[in-house]
Amino acid sequence: MTTNESYRFQVQPGTLYLCPTPLGNLGDMTLRSLEVLKQADLIYAEDTRRSLKLLTHFDIRKPLFSYHDHNRREKEGVILEELRKGNTIALVTDAGMPGISDPGTDMVQACLRESLPFEVLPGPSAMLTALVASGLSTERFAFEGFLPRDKKQRRQALNKAADDSHTLIYYEAPHRIKTTLKAMLEAWGNRKASLGRELTKKHEEWRRSTLEELLRDFEASETPPKGEMVLVVEGADEAVLAEAAREAWKDISPQAHVALLMEAGKDKKTAIKEVAVVRGIPKRDVYQLLHQD
């Protein structure tokens, strides 16, 4: 088998293909995504103007229609009907993986609901690129997307994530980055952090330090922040969380602790295990205390 034959494949009729596109460097366009775009009957794009430039670069000429947050409800039925007719449809966004902080998830859900075939192609992803490049733990992570613009809602979202030990990944706009860093410092205190800007583009930039240092750098700069950003922040320290949990329960007995968990709906075995873990004592000690009376 030749190299060219090893990646070529025939797209299936009546199938929706979610095709990732480059974050900025056109060399990151995958061969499979190109094959789908070349063979598709119709292409739906988040921004037809931007996608037209991409398609033109690769000499692809196909009917191009819009599919974005403001028209996805009305376009959903149109796309489903085209799939039922047997047309092959490619869905692309401005950059990266459809469905990740971009349109796409609704169409997957619609296809599942209507039992219509779809396929998601692997490819560029800003959050995964930034995570690996951050130097922070990649074992457990949570993608949080964009924080709410409303101050109260933003504070609530950050407070909710305060005890999360996963590495946290956020997308942010340049005009809001200082506000976001200040809010994170207020909610979490100082943590290790990495910021990637203009990923894969000519002016790609990485800053790896702490929330405090990142904020200080932006405030000291005479040039306003520019470019799309991905902020990766270390999760809460598990040892500190465990100690805080022990402190929270120290004023009641293990027996009362178990009783409270059971009142909350947990079975006795699970409640005993959780009490033992939180208090840092063997399960058998909890059992013995429960059976003293």
PDB file of C-alpha atoms in Angstrom:
ATOM      1  CA  MET A   1       0.000   0.000   0.000  1.00  0.00           C
ATOM      2  CA  THR A   2       1.378   3.406  -0.946  1.00  0.00           C
ATOM      3  CA  THR A   3       1.521   6.302   1.474  1.00  0.00           C
ATOM      4  CA  ASN A   4      -1.292   8.117  -0.335  1.00  0.00           C
ATOM      5  CA  GLU A   5      -3.571   5.079  -0.242  1.00  0.00           C
ATOM      6  CA  SER A   6      -2.987   4.581   3.485  1.00  0.00           C
ATOM      7  CA  TYR A   7      -5.002   7.658   4.461  1.00  0.00           C
ATOM      8  CA  ARG A   8      -7.505   8.009   1.626  1.00  0.00           C
ATOM      9  CA  PHE A   9     -11.005   6.824   2.384  1.00  0.00           C
ATOM     10  CA  GLN A  10     -14.457   7.123   0.911  1.00  0.00           C
ATOM     11  CA  VAL A  11     -16.886   9.241   2.889  1.00  0.00           C
ATOM     12  CA  GLN A  12     -20.245   7.663   3.577  1.00  0.00           C
ATOM     13  CA  PRO A  13     -23.505   9.062   2.189  1.00  0.00           C
ATOM     14  CA  GLY A  14     -25.974  10.556   4.632  1.00  0.00           C
ATOM     15  CA  THR A  15     -23.271  11.086   7.247  1.00  0.00           C
ATOM     16  CA  LEU A  16     -22.322  14.192   9.219  1.00  0.00           C
ATOM     17  CA  TYR A  17     -18.574  14.706   9.657  1.00  0.00           C
ATOM     18  CA  LEU A  18     -17.232  17.058  12.326  1.00  0.00           C
ATOM     19  CA  CYS A  19     -13.936  18.270  10.883  1.00  0.00           C
ATOM     20  CA  PRO A  20     -11.356  20.051  13.058  1.00  0.00           C
ATOM     21  CA  THR A  21      -9.455  22.881  11.404  1.00  0.00           C
ATOM     22  CA  PRO A  22      -6.070  24.514  12.152  1.00  0.00           C
ATOM     23  CA  LEU A  23      -5.742  26.903  15.091  1.00  0.00           C
ATOM     24  CA  GLY A  24      -3.628  29.163  12.910  1.00  0.00           C
ATOM     25  CA  ASN A  25      -0.993  27.190  11.024  1.00  0.00           C
ATOM     26  CA  LEU A  26      -2.515  25.692   7.871  1.00  0.00           C
ATOM     27  CA  GLY A  27       0.101  22.944   7.982  1.00  0.00           C
ATOM     28  CA  ASP A  28      -1.886  21.411  10.846  1.00  0.00           C
ATOM     29  CA  MET A  29      -4.829  20.552   8.596  1.00  0.00           C
ATOM     30  CA  THR A  30      -5.265  16.774   8.777  1.00  0.00           C
ATOM     31  CA  LEU A  31      -5.368  14.590   5.693  1.00  0.00           C
ATOM     32  CA  ARG A  32      -8.669  13.001   6.696  1.00  0.00           C
ATOM     33  CA  SER A  33     -10.353  16.377   7.187  1.00  0.00           C
ATOM     34  CA  LEU A  34      -9.176  17.417   3.733  1.00  0.00           C
ATOM     35  CA  GLU A  35     -10.563  14.221   2.210  1.00  0.00           C
ATOM     36  CA  VAL A  36     -13.952  14.783   3.837  1.00  0.00           C
ATOM     37  CA  LEU A  37     -14.120  18.413   2.720  1.00  0.00           C
ATOM     38  CA  LYS A  38     -13.213  17.415  -0.833  1.00  0.00           C
ATOM     39  CA  GLN A  39     -15.848  14.673  -0.975  1.00  0.00           C
ATOM     40  CA  ALA A  40     -18.653  16.295   1.030  1.00  0.00           C
ATOM     41  CA  ASP A  41     -21.815  17.392  -0.746  1.00  0.00           C
ATOM     42  CA  LEU A  42     -22.336  20.345   1.602  1.00  0.00           C
ATOM     43  CA  ILE A  43     -20.163  22.210   4.104  1.00  0.00           C
ATOM     44  CA  TYR A  44     -21.530  24.091   7.103  1.00  0.00           C
ATOM     45  CA  ALA A  45     -19.243  26.608   8.805  1.00  0.00           C
ATOM     46  CA  GLU A  46     -19.284  28.820  11.894  1.00  0.00           C
ATOM     47  CA  ASP A  47     -18.069  31.773   9.793  1.00  0.00           C
ATOM     48  CA  THR A  48     -18.372  31.246   6.043  1.00  0.00           C
ATOM     49  CA  ARG A  49     -15.920  34.055   5.279  1.00  0.00           C
ATOM     50  CA  ARG A  50     -13.128  32.517   7.329  1.00  0.00           C
ATOM     51  CA  SER A  51     -13.870  28.999   6.139  1.00  0.00           C
ATOM     52  CA  LEU A  52     -13.943  30.146   2.510  1.00  0.00           C
ATOM     53  CA  LYS A  53     -10.334  31.310   2.881  1.00  0.00           C
ATOM     54  CA  LEU A  54      -9.374  27.890   4.242  1.00  0.00           C
ATOM     55  CA  LEU A  55     -11.202  26.032   1.473  1.00  0.00           C
ATOM     56  CA  THR A  56      -9.737  28.296  -1.203  1.00  0.00           C
ATOM     57  CA  HIS A  57      -6.223  27.665   0.111  1.00  0.00           C
ATOM     58  CA  PHE A  58      -6.744  23.934  -0.391  1.00  0.00           C
ATOM     59  CA  ASP A  59      -8.566  24.423  -3.716  1.00  0.00           C
ATOM     60  CA  ILE A  60     -11.857  23.037  -2.388  1.00  0.00           C
ATOM     61  CA  ARG A  61     -15.053  24.341  -3.970  1.00  0.00           C
ATOM     62  CA  LYS A  62     -18.239  23.103  -2.358  1.00  0.00           C
ATOM     63  CA  PRO A  63     -21.598  24.649  -1.406  1.00  0.00           C
ATOM     64  CA  LEU A  64     -20.921  26.542   1.840  1.00  0.00           C
ATOM     65  CA  PHE A  65     -23.551  27.491   4.428  1.00  0.00           C
ATOM     66  CA  SER A  66     -23.470  29.063   7.881  1.00  0.00           C
ATOM     67  CA  TYR A  67     -24.049  27.221  11.142  1.00  0.00           C
ATOM     68  CA  HIS A  68     -23.396  29.221  14.305  1.00  0.00           C
ATOM     69  CA  ASP A  69     -24.820  29.985  17.740  1.00  0.00           C
ATOM     70  CA  HIS A  70     -27.408  32.427  16.386  1.00  0.00           C
ATOM     71  CA  ASN A  71     -28.941  30.188  13.701  1.00  0.00           C
ATOM     72  CA  ARG A  72     -28.203  26.641  14.842  1.00  0.00           C
ATOM     73  CA  ARG A  73     -31.806  25.952  15.886  1.00  0.00           C
ATOM     74  CA  GLU A  74     -33.233  26.798  12.483  1.00  0.00           C
ATOM     75  CA  LYS A  75     -30.369  25.110  10.606  1.00  0.00           C
ATOM     76  CA  GLU A  76     -30.590  21.881  12.619  1.00  0.00           C
ATOM     77  CA  GLY A  77     -33.717  20.710  10.819  1.00  0.00           C
ATOM     78  CA  VAL A  78     -32.253  21.647   7.427  1.00  0.00           C
ATOM     79  CA  ILE A  79     -29.082  19.646   8.073  1.00  0.00           C
ATOM     80  CA  LEU A  80     -31.023  16.625   9.329  1.00  0.00           C
ATOM     81  CA  GLU A  81     -33.205  16.671   6.215  1.00  0.00           C
ATOM     82  CA  GLU A  82     -30.138  16.819   3.955  1.00  0.00           C
ATOM     83  CA  LEU A  83     -28.665  13.834   5.796  1.00  0.00           C
ATOM     84  CA  ARG A  84     -31.901  11.889   5.305  1.00  0.00           C
ATOM     85  CA  LYS A  85     -31.651  12.626   1.569  1.00  0.00           C
ATOM     86  CA  GLY A  86     -28.257  10.912   1.587  1.00  0.00           C
ATOM     87  CA  ASN A  87     -26.069  13.996   1.375  1.00  0.00           C
ATOM     88  CA  THR A  88     -22.674  13.950   3.062  1.00  0.00           C
ATOM     89  CA  ILE A  89     -22.170  17.016   5.251  1.00  0.00           C
ATOM     90  CA  ALA A  90     -18.986  18.448   6.767  1.00  0.00           C
ATOM     91  CA  LEU A  91     -19.216  20.757   9.781  1.00  0.00           C
ATOM     92  CA  VAL A  92     -16.300  23.077  10.566  1.00  0.00           C
ATOM     93  CA  THR A  93     -15.690  25.938  12.978  1.00  0.00           C
ATOM     94  CA  ASP A  94     -13.322  28.884  12.785  1.00  0.00           C
ATOM     95  CA  ALA A  95     -10.498  26.948  14.443  1.00  0.00           C
ATOM     96  CA  GLY A  96     -10.027  23.728  16.349  1.00  0.00           C
ATOM     97  CA  MET A  97     -12.510  20.995  17.208  1.00  0.00           C
ATOM     98  CA  PRO A  98     -16.237  21.538  16.587  1.00  0.00           C
ATOM     99  CA  GLY A  99     -18.193  21.189  19.808  1.00  0.00           C
ATOM    100  CA  ILE A 100     -15.436  22.516  22.100  1.00  0.00           C
ATOM    101  CA  SER A 101     -16.505  26.088  22.952  1.00  0.00           C
ATOM    102  CA  ASP A 102     -17.819  26.136  19.376  1.00  0.00           C
ATOM    103  CA  PRO A 103     -20.947  24.916  17.553  1.00  0.00           C
ATOM    104  CA  GLY A 104     -21.199  21.168  17.014  1.00  0.00           C
ATOM    105  CA  THR A 105     -22.519  19.499  20.152  1.00  0.00           C
ATOM    106  CA  ASP A 106     -26.157  20.204  19.259  1.00  0.00           C
ATOM    107  CA  MET A 107     -25.781  18.481  15.885  1.00  0.00           C
ATOM    108  CA  VAL A 108     -24.224  15.409  17.502  1.00  0.00           C
ATOM    109  CA  GLN A 109     -27.156  15.247  19.909  1.00  0.00           C
ATOM    110  CA  ALA A 110     -29.612  15.696  17.035  1.00  0.00           C
ATOM    111  CA  CYS A 111     -28.014  12.869  15.045  1.00  0.00           C
ATOM    112  CA  LEU A 112     -28.142  10.588  18.077  1.00  0.00           C
ATOM    113  CA  ARG A 113     -31.771  11.479  18.659  1.00  0.00           C
ATOM    114  CA  GLU A 114     -32.699  10.840  15.014  1.00  0.00           C
ATOM    115  CA  SER A 115     -30.443   7.756  14.655  1.00  0.00           C
ATOM    116  CA  LEU A 116     -28.459   9.387  11.847  1.00  0.00           C
ATOM    117  CA  PRO A 117     -24.766   8.527  11.354  1.00  0.00           C
ATOM    118  CA  PHE A 118     -21.998  10.970  12.237  1.00  0.00           C
ATOM    119  CA  GLU A 119     -18.240  10.826  12.667  1.00  0.00           C
ATOM    120  CA  VAL A 120     -15.877  13.054  14.627  1.00  0.00           C
ATOM    121  CA  LEU A 121     -12.410  13.385  13.117  1.00  0.00           C
ATOM    122  CA  PRO A 122      -9.418  13.962  15.431  1.00  0.00           C
ATOM    123  CA  GLY A 123      -7.324  17.071  15.004  1.00  0.00           C
ATOM    124  CA  PRO A 124      -6.188  20.434  16.401  1.00  0.00           C
ATOM    125  CA  SER A 125      -7.387  21.449  19.860  1.00  0.00           C
ATOM    126  CA  ALA A 126      -6.267  24.628  21.609  1.00  0.00           C
ATOM    127  CA  MET A 127      -7.035  23.352  25.093  1.00  0.00           C
ATOM    128  CA  LEU A 128      -5.032  20.130  24.734  1.00  0.00           C
ATOM    129  CA  THR A 129      -2.123  21.935  23.096  1.00  0.00           C
ATOM    130  CA  ALA A 130      -2.032  24.461  25.936  1.00  0.00           C
ATOM    131  CA  LEU A 131      -2.390  21.785  28.607  1.00  0.00           C
ATOM    132  CA  VAL A 132       0.565  19.733  27.404  1.00  0.00           C
ATOM    133  CA  ALA A 133       2.685  22.848  26.858  1.00  0.00           C
ATOM    134  CA  SER A 134       1.902  24.230  30.319  1.00  0.00           C
ATOM    135  CA  GLY A 135       4.183  21.870  32.207  1.00  0.00           C
ATOM    136  CA  LEU A 136       1.381  21.297  34.734  1.00  0.00           C
ATOM    137  CA  SER A 137      -0.142  17.908  35.517  1.00  0.00           C
ATOM    138  CA  THR A 138      -1.934  16.263  32.590  1.00  0.00           C
ATOM    139  CA  GLU A 139      -3.160  13.235  34.556  1.00  0.00           C
ATOM    140  CA  ARG A 140      -6.465  14.823  35.559  1.00  0.00           C
ATOM    141  CA  PHE A 141      -7.787  18.024  34.040  1.00  0.00           C
ATOM    142  CA  ALA A 142     -11.014  19.946  33.547  1.00  0.00           C
ATOM    143  CA  PHE A 143     -11.850  22.215  30.636  1.00  0.00           C
ATOM    144  CA  GLU A 144     -13.962  25.154  31.837  1.00  0.00           C
ATOM    145  CA  GLY A 145     -14.259  27.138  28.601  1.00  0.00           C
ATOM    146  CA  PHE A 146     -14.958  30.861  29.019  1.00  0.00           C
ATOM    147  CA  LEU A 147     -15.816  32.270  32.440  1.00  0.00           C
ATOM    148  CA  PRO A 148     -19.116  34.199  32.702  1.00  0.00           C
ATOM    149  CA  ARG A 149     -18.897  37.909  31.924  1.00  0.00           C
ATOM    150  CA  ASP A 150     -21.150  38.828  34.820  1.00  0.00           C
ATOM    151  CA  LYS A 151     -19.059  39.556  37.931  1.00  0.00           C
ATOM    152  CA  LYS A 152     -21.315  37.647  40.333  1.00  0.00           C
ATOM    153  CA  GLN A 153     -21.605  34.609  38.067  1.00  0.00           C
ATOM    154  CA  ARG A 154     -17.845  34.640  37.461  1.00  0.00           C
ATOM    155  CA  ARG A 155     -17.175  34.671  41.206  1.00  0.00           C
ATOM    156  CA  GLN A 156     -19.611  31.794  41.722  1.00  0.00           C
ATOM    157  CA  ALA A 157     -17.923  29.738  38.986  1.00  0.00           C
ATOM    158  CA  LEU A 158     -14.478  30.304  40.493  1.00  0.00           C
ATOM    159  CA  ASN A 159     -15.664  29.520  44.024  1.00  0.00           C
ATOM    160  CA  LYS A 160     -17.183  26.295  42.730  1.00  0.00           C
ATOM    161  CA  ALA A 161     -13.832  25.310  41.192  1.00  0.00           C
ATOM    162  CA  ALA A 162     -11.783  26.350  44.238  1.00  0.00           C
ATOM    163  CA  ASP A 163     -11.572  22.823  45.684  1.00  0.00           C
ATOM    164  CA  ASP A 164     -11.055  21.084  42.335  1.00  0.00           C
ATOM    165  CA  SER A 165      -7.680  19.320  42.279  1.00  0.00           C
ATOM    166  CA  HIS A 166      -7.772  18.885  38.495  1.00  0.00           C
ATOM    167  CA  THR A 167      -5.613  21.117  36.316  1.00  0.00           C
ATOM    168  CA  LEU A 168      -8.039  23.790  35.081  1.00  0.00           C
ATOM    169  CA  ILE A 169      -8.171  25.094  31.507  1.00  0.00           C
ATOM    170  CA  TYR A 170      -9.876  28.330  30.450  1.00  0.00           C
ATOM    171  CA  TYR A 171     -10.273  30.253  27.208  1.00  0.00           C
ATOM    172  CA  GLU A 172     -10.084  34.020  27.564  1.00  0.00           C
ATOM    173  CA  ALA A 173     -10.269  37.151  25.440  1.00  0.00           C
ATOM    174  CA  PRO A 174      -7.392  39.659  25.654  1.00  0.00           C
ATOM    175  CA  HIS A 175      -9.568  42.517  26.924  1.00  0.00           C
ATOM    176  CA  ARG A 176     -10.721  40.399  29.898  1.00  0.00           C
ATOM    177  CA  ILE A 177      -7.510  38.612  30.884  1.00  0.00           C
ATOM    178  CA  LYS A 178      -6.548  41.043  33.672  1.00  0.00           C
ATOM    179  CA  THR A 179     -10.037  40.913  35.169  1.00  0.00           C
ATOM    180  CA  THR A 180      -9.935  37.119  35.078  1.00  0.00           C
ATOM    181  CA  LEU A 181      -6.507  36.878  36.710  1.00  0.00           C
ATOM    182  CA  LYS A 182      -7.601  39.256  39.494  1.00  0.00           C
ATOM    183  CA  ALA A 183     -10.749  37.208  40.094  1.00  0.00           C
ATOM    184  CA  MET A 184      -8.774  33.948  40.236  1.00  0.00           C
ATOM    185  CA  LEU A 185      -6.306  35.398  42.727  1.00  0.00           C
ATOM    186  CA  GLU A 186      -9.171  36.593  44.901  1.00  0.00           C
ATOM    187  CA  ALA A 187     -10.949  33.226  44.794  1.00  0.00           C
ATOM    188  CA  TRP A 188      -8.001  30.821  44.933  1.00  0.00           C
ATOM    189  CA  GLY A 189      -4.912  32.687  46.027  1.00  0.00           C
ATOM    190  CA  ASN A 190      -1.701  32.395  44.052  1.00  0.00           C
ATOM    191  CA  ARG A 191      -1.187  29.257  41.947  1.00  0.00           C
ATOM    192  CA  LYS A 192       1.110  28.073  39.191  1.00  0.00           C
ATOM    193  CA  ALA A 193      -0.266  29.022  35.795  1.00  0.00           C
ATOM    194  CA  SER A 194       0.567  28.987  32.109  1.00  0.00           C
ATOM    195  CA  LEU A 195      -0.804  31.268  29.429  1.00  0.00           C
ATOM    196  CA  GLY A 196      -0.639  30.488  25.716  1.00  0.00           C
ATOM    197  CA  ARG A 197      -1.418  33.191  23.178  1.00  0.00           C
ATOM    198  CA  GLU A 198      -1.989  32.969  19.415  1.00  0.00           C
ATOM    199  CA  LEU A 199      -1.313  29.222  19.388  1.00  0.00           C
ATOM    200  CA  THR A 200       0.482  27.928  16.252  1.00  0.00           C
ATOM    201  CA  LYS A 201       0.444  31.418  14.713  1.00  0.00           C
ATOM    202  CA  LYS A 202       3.345  33.679  13.803  1.00  0.00           C
ATOM    203  CA  HIS A 203       3.271  35.516  17.142  1.00  0.00           C
ATOM    204  CA  GLU A 204       2.691  32.480  19.364  1.00  0.00           C
ATOM    205  CA  GLU A 205       3.722  33.236  22.941  1.00  0.00           C
ATOM    206  CA  TRP A 206       3.967  31.259  26.190  1.00  0.00           C
ATOM    207  CA  ARG A 207       4.173  32.584  29.733  1.00  0.00           C
ATOM    208  CA  ARG A 208       4.673  30.038  32.506  1.00  0.00           C
ATOM    209  CA  SER A 209       4.757  31.378  36.061  1.00  0.00           C
ATOM    210  CA  THR A 210       1.979  32.111  38.577  1.00  0.00           C
ATOM    211  CA  LEU A 211      -1.330  33.947  38.539  1.00  0.00           C
ATOM    212  CA  GLU A 212       0.248  36.792  40.475  1.00  0.00           C
ATOM    213  CA  GLU A 213       3.205  37.147  38.119  1.00  0.00           C
ATOM    214  CA  LEU A 214       1.019  36.938  35.018  1.00  0.00           C
ATOM    215  CA  LEU A 215      -1.196  39.728  36.328  1.00  0.00           C
ATOM    216  CA  ARG A 216       1.808  41.853  37.264  1.00  0.00           C
ATOM    217  CA  ASP A 217       3.275  41.426  33.773  1.00  0.00           C
ATOM    218  CA  PHE A 218       0.044  42.466  32.059  1.00  0.00           C
ATOM    219  CA  GLU A 219      -0.437  45.469  34.343  1.00  0.00           C
ATOM    220  CA  ALA A 220       3.145  46.612  33.767  1.00  0.00           C
ATOM    221  CA  SER A 221       2.923  46.307  29.991  1.00  0.00           C
ATOM    222  CA  GLU A 222       2.331  49.477  28.006  1.00  0.00           C
ATOM    223  CA  THR A 223       0.899  47.424  25.131  1.00  0.00           C
ATOM    224  CA  PRO A 224      -2.693  46.161  25.467  1.00  0.00           C
ATOM    225  CA  PRO A 225      -3.013  42.342  25.424  1.00  0.00           C
ATOM    226  CA  LYS A 226      -3.779  40.898  22.000  1.00  0.00           C
ATOM    227  CA  GLY A 227      -4.760  37.541  20.543  1.00  0.00           C
ATOM    228  CA  GLU A 228      -6.803  34.563  21.666  1.00  0.00           C
ATOM    229  CA  MET A 229      -5.579  33.085  24.948  1.00  0.00           C
ATOM    230  CA  VAL A 230      -5.654  29.780  26.799  1.00  0.00           C
ATOM    231  CA  LEU A 231      -5.030  29.930  30.548  1.00  0.00           C
ATOM    232  CA  VAL A 232      -4.000  26.729  32.352  1.00  0.00           C
ATOM    233  CA  VAL A 233      -3.974  26.781  36.165  1.00  0.00           C
ATOM    234  CA  GLU A 234      -2.856  24.132  38.638  1.00  0.00           C
ATOM    235  CA  GLY A 235      -5.614  22.548  40.688  1.00  0.00           C
ATOM    236  CA  ALA A 236      -6.105  22.791  44.424  1.00  0.00           C
ATOM    237  CA  ASP A 237      -3.526  21.016  46.600  1.00  0.00           C
ATOM    238  CA  GLU A 238      -5.072  17.682  47.643  1.00  0.00           C
ATOM    239  CA  ALA A 239      -3.134  17.605  50.920  1.00  0.00           C
ATOM    240  CA  VAL A 240      -4.462  21.045  51.832  1.00  0.00           C
ATOM    241  CA  LEU A 241      -8.000  19.969  50.889  1.00  0.00           C
ATOM    242  CA  ALA A 242      -7.729  16.854  53.044  1.00  0.00           C
ATOM    243  CA  GLU A 243      -6.528  18.884  56.022  1.00  0.00           C
ATOM    244  CA  ALA A 244      -9.341  21.389  55.543  1.00  0.00           C
ATOM    245  CA  ALA A 245     -11.869  18.546  55.456  1.00  0.00           C
ATOM    246  CA  ARG A 246     -10.479  17.111  58.685  1.00  0.00           C
ATOM    247  CA  GLU A 247     -10.678  20.531  60.332  1.00  0.00           C
ATOM    248  CA  ALA A 248     -14.271  20.951  59.201  1.00  0.00           C
ATOM    249  CA  TRP A 249     -15.354  17.731  60.927  1.00  0.00           C
ATOM    250  CA  LYS A 250     -13.196  17.869  64.053  1.00  0.00           C
ATOM    251  CA  ASP A 251     -15.974  19.275  66.255  1.00  0.00           C
ATOM    252  CA  ILE A 252     -18.257  16.251  65.832  1.00  0.00           C
ATOM    253  CA  SER A 253     -17.633  12.595  66.570  1.00  0.00           C
ATOM    254  CA  PRO A 254     -17.007   9.971  63.861  1.00  0.00           C
ATOM    255  CA  GLN A 255     -20.332   8.387  64.840  1.00  0.00           C
ATOM    256  CA  ALA A 256     -22.208  11.642  64.245  1.00  0.00           C
ATOM    257  CA  HIS A 257     -20.287  12.128  61.005  1.00  0.00           C
ATOM    258  CA  VAL A 258     -21.451   8.718  59.737  1.00  0.00           C
ATOM    259  CA  ALA A 259     -25.023   9.499  60.783  1.00  0.00           C
ATOM    260  CA  LEU A 260     -25.032  12.778  58.858  1.00  0.00           C
ATOM    261  CA  LEU A 261     -23.791  11.097  55.687  1.00  0.00           C
ATOM    262  CA  MET A 262     -26.439   8.378  55.997  1.00  0.00           C
ATOM    263  CA  GLU A 263     -29.126  11.025  56.478  1.00  0.00           C
ATOM    264  CA  ALA A 264     -27.869  12.562  53.225  1.00  0.00           C
ATOM    265  CA  GLY A 265     -28.638   9.279  51.452  1.00  0.00           C
ATOM    266  CA  LYS A 266     -25.398   7.298  51.599  1.00  0.00           C
ATOM    267  CA  ASP A 267     -25.422   3.667  52.718  1.00  0.00           C
ATOM    268  CA  LYS A 268     -23.633   2.711  55.923  1.00  0.00           C
ATOM    269  CA  LYS A 269     -20.629   1.070  54.238  1.00  0.00           C
ATOM    270  CA  THR A 270     -19.999   4.079  51.985  1.00  0.00           C
ATOM    271  CA  ALA A 271     -20.463   6.520  54.864  1.00  0.00           C
ATOM    272  CA  ILE A 272     -17.943   4.652  57.033  1.00  0.00           C
ATOM    273  CA  LYS A 273     -15.409   4.565  54.213  1.00  0.00           C
ATOM    274  CA  GLU A 274     -15.790   8.295  53.545  1.00  0.00           C
ATOM    275  CA  VAL A 275     -15.454   9.178  57.230  1.00  0.00           C
ATOM    276  CA  ALA A 276     -12.289   7.089  57.479  1.00  0.00           C
ATOM    277  CA  VAL A 277     -10.759   8.785  54.426  1.00  0.00           C
ATOM    278  CA  VAL A 278     -11.681  12.329  55.473  1.00  0.00           C
ATOM    279  CA  ARG A 279     -10.449  11.854  59.037  1.00  0.00           C
ATOM    280  CA  GLY A 280      -7.372   9.872  58.079  1.00  0.00           C
ATOM    281  CA  ILE A 281      -8.193   6.918  60.333  1.00  0.00           C
ATOM    282  CA  PRO A 282      -8.626   3.167  59.597  1.00  0.00           C
ATOM    283  CA  LYS A 283     -12.128   1.959  58.704  1.00  0.00           C
ATOM    284  CA  ARG A 284     -11.991  -0.617  61.475  1.00  0.00           C
ATOM    285  CA  ASP A 285     -11.659   2.187  64.032  1.00  0.00           C
ATOM    286  CA  VAL A 286     -14.854   3.766  62.725  1.00  0.00           C
ATOM    287  CA  TYR A 287     -16.634   0.385  62.886  1.00  0.00           C
ATOM    288  CA  GLN A 288     -15.473  -0.113  66.481  1.00  0.00           C
ATOM    289  CA  LEU A 289     -16.689   3.324  67.534  1.00  0.00           C
ATOM    290  CA  LEU A 290     -20.105   2.642  65.996  1.00  0.00           C
ATOM    291  CA  HIS A 291     -20.453  -0.612  67.932  1.00  0.00           C
ATOM    292  CA  GLN A 292     -19.254   0.633  71.312  1.00  0.00           C
ATOM    293  CA  ASP A 293     -22.745   1.418  72.533  1.00  0.00           C
TER     294      ASP A 293
END
